[in-house]
Amino acid sequence: MNDILPGDSFAWQHVEGVLRDVVQSYGYSEIRLPLLEKTELFRRSIGAVTDIVEKEMYTFDDRNGDSLTLRPEGTAGCARACMEHGLLHNQVQRLWYSGPMFRHERPQKGRYRQFHQLGVESFGMEGPDIDAEMILMSARIWQRLALKPVSLQLNSLGTPASRAVYREALVDYLRQRIAGLDEDSRRRLDSNPLRILDSKNPEMQALIAAAPVLTDYLDDDSRRHFGELRDRLDAAGIDYVLNPRLVRGLDYYSRTVFEWVTTALGAQGTICAGGRYDGLVEYLGGRAVPAFGFAIGMERLLALLQETGDGLPREYPHVFLVMSGEAARRRGLVFADELRTTVPGLRVQACCDGGSFKSQFRRADRSGARLALVLGEEETAGHNVVVKPLRSHEEQRVMPQTEAATWLLDLLSADGTVN
Ligand code: ATP
Ligand code: MG
């Protein structure tokens, strides 16, 4: 579980802000959900024989003896909330949420026990239009972040009925090669054989590559749905790779599944995963409601931004206020607030811990600010302020305090620093 330190939190806020802008521009509304849910919710929705429920959940009994679990993902809680509040009755929903998820995994690069997701879910739309919209929306997020090295993998899982036929063919194939299966896969042979295709074990890859292919078993409706989705992606100019081995770790998916993957992060290369889960609401005891969603792994997204392209933005004040003498300090805090009022978004850092001019300028330099504003005894008495550029060799200048705010506004809005 990571602390997100002050040096990094600005980059998080920046990325979160871009994600929020994009999902809102598609008409999605935020839903805020509890971190704790009844354990039963995840057992039913995620399925008892998935990695998550078998070995990754943080589960405990509370004081009433109820079994609760820290959410390992957001979809189940989102569906639960929508059912509980009647949001699925004769209406469609487009929702998003973000926050921490908890899985007791073996920690490694890109895999943490508390990690963060942005999740997007839609209810009540059968697709393929909404499937395409969501994939376009994820593509727009990468575009807005100038994220390049990601590629889209796409598959269709068909319906539960067509999957059952495939499942038999797959189990037949695997049973004939049982000696080549690892322990996990043998266990899954009866309970959840499709998950074997998802195995990360390098020794199993050849066997998996030669297995029967799910897309050969699709029913007619799923085939049509998949074809129409591909048409829409083609029309939007979105490239993708068909990956017939792509299955989801969670049991409630049907038809479309997709992942955005990168090779720039080593083994943990999936930064976004999602698909259609028409079975979930019914599974949870409601009337069948078609649904589609995806989740972005925030840590992996930030790591990828850090390692490629322009890196992540850093936080710094625009202006550092140097104050010397009792009168200047008294005036300074008020002056700084006047600037904040006139220049929306302006970040002013006042030097509140005193010191000589020299040491205050050292701090101004280290703060990353572009300008120092200086209030000494003389300036304060004359209602003036000295403006000293810190990142260029331009001359410093003196101006009346009453003019400083508009001068700053002009300077900083001209290059988009504030708006
Ligand atoms: P994986 O195959 O990597 O274990 P998953 O199928 O368990 O992924 P999902 O449940 O689909 O992952 O979660 C969606 C996204 O959340 C993943 O693609 C990944 O970016 C991120 N994610 C999942 N688990 C973790 C984790 N333990 N630490 C950091 N990010 C994670
Ligand atoms: Mg996992």
Tab-separated table of N, CA and C and ligand atoms in Angstrom, residues 103 105 110-112 115 117 200 248 270-273 295 297 300, ligand 1:
chain	number	residue	atom	x	y	z
A	103	ARG	N	-6.567	-5.600	-2.894
A	103	ARG	CA	-6.395	-7.021	-3.212
A	103	ARG	C	-5.109	-7.502	-2.571
A	105	GLU	N	-2.495	-9.271	-3.071
A	105	GLU	CA	-1.702	-9.935	-4.095
A	105	GLU	C	-0.241	-9.910	-3.679
A	110	GLY	N	3.779	-2.452	-10.436
A	110	GLY	CA	2.474	-2.408	-11.100
A	110	GLY	C	1.411	-3.270	-10.448
A	111	ARG	N	1.723	-3.861	-9.298
A	111	ARG	CA	0.738	-4.702	-8.618
A	111	ARG	C	0.838	-4.419	-7.122
A	112	TYR	N	-0.165	-3.773	-6.603
A	112	TYR	CA	-0.133	-3.325	-5.208
A	112	TYR	C	-1.352	-3.850	-4.470
A	115	PHE	N	-4.622	-0.193	-4.582
A	115	PHE	CA	-4.336	0.505	-5.835
A	115	PHE	C	-5.586	1.293	-6.204
A	117	GLN	N	-8.386	2.830	-9.084
A	117	GLN	CA	-8.999	2.697	-10.407
A	117	GLN	C	-9.910	3.867	-10.690
A	200	LYS	N	-0.754	-16.705	-16.668
A	200	LYS	CA	0.458	-15.940	-16.970
A	200	LYS	C	1.693	-16.847	-16.967
A	248	ARG	N	-11.747	-12.441	-19.372
A	248	ARG	CA	-11.619	-11.585	-18.209
A	248	ARG	C	-11.517	-12.449	-16.967
A	270	THR	N	-1.268	-4.280	-18.577
A	270	THR	CA	-2.644	-3.878	-18.864
A	270	THR	C	-2.991	-2.639	-18.056
A	271	ILE	N	-3.280	-1.539	-18.732
A	271	ILE	CA	-3.609	-0.321	-17.987
A	271	ILE	C	-5.108	-0.078	-17.928
A	272	CYS	N	-5.874	-0.781	-18.742
A	272	CYS	CA	-7.316	-0.572	-18.764
A	272	CYS	C	-7.963	-1.848	-19.267
A	273	ALA	N	-9.023	-2.267	-18.581
A	273	ALA	CA	-9.674	-3.508	-18.977
A	273	ALA	C	-11.171	-3.373	-18.771
A	295	ALA	N	-12.304	-0.385	-16.346
A	295	ALA	CA	-11.555	0.237	-15.247
A	295	ALA	C	-10.133	0.507	-15.703
A	297	GLY	N	-6.313	1.228	-14.422
A	297	GLY	CA	-5.405	1.111	-13.284
A	297	GLY	C	-4.554	2.369	-13.191
A	300	ARG	N	-0.613	2.197	-12.860
A	300	ARG	CA	0.053	1.815	-14.118
A	300	ARG	C	-0.011	2.949	-15.131
B	1	ATP	P1	-4.247	-8.634	-13.905
B	1	ATP	O1	-4.434	-9.618	-15.014
B	1	ATP	O2	-3.142	-7.633	-14.155
B	1	ATP	O3	-4.189	-9.259	-12.544
B	1	ATP	P2	-7.005	-8.101	-13.409
B	1	ATP	O4	-7.746	-8.882	-14.421
B	1	ATP	O5	-6.917	-8.626	-12.038
B	1	ATP	O6	-5.553	-7.730	-13.941
B	1	ATP	P3	-8.991	-6.018	-13.374
B	1	ATP	O7	-9.711	-6.618	-12.247
B	1	ATP	O8	-9.570	-6.106	-14.726
B	1	ATP	O9	-7.501	-6.593	-13.399
B	1	ATP	O10	-8.633	-4.482	-13.035
B	1	ATP	C1	-8.558	-3.468	-14.046
B	1	ATP	C2	-7.206	-2.776	-14.037
B	1	ATP	O11	-6.833	-2.400	-12.715
B	1	ATP	C3	-6.058	-3.655	-14.500
B	1	ATP	O12	-5.977	-3.673	-15.880
B	1	ATP	C4	-4.866	-2.959	-13.887
B	1	ATP	O13	-4.484	-1.835	-14.661
B	1	ATP	C5	-5.416	-2.481	-12.572
B	1	ATP	N1	-5.048	-3.402	-11.482
B	1	ATP	C6	-5.616	-4.588	-11.163
B	1	ATP	N2	-5.032	-5.128	-10.081
B	1	ATP	C7	-4.062	-4.252	-9.693
B	1	ATP	C8	-3.114	-4.217	-8.626
B	1	ATP	N3	-3.044	-5.192	-7.720
B	1	ATP	N4	-2.267	-3.156	-8.548
B	1	ATP	C9	-2.329	-2.152	-9.450
B	1	ATP	N5	-3.206	-2.119	-10.463
B	1	ATP	C10	-4.062	-3.149	-10.597
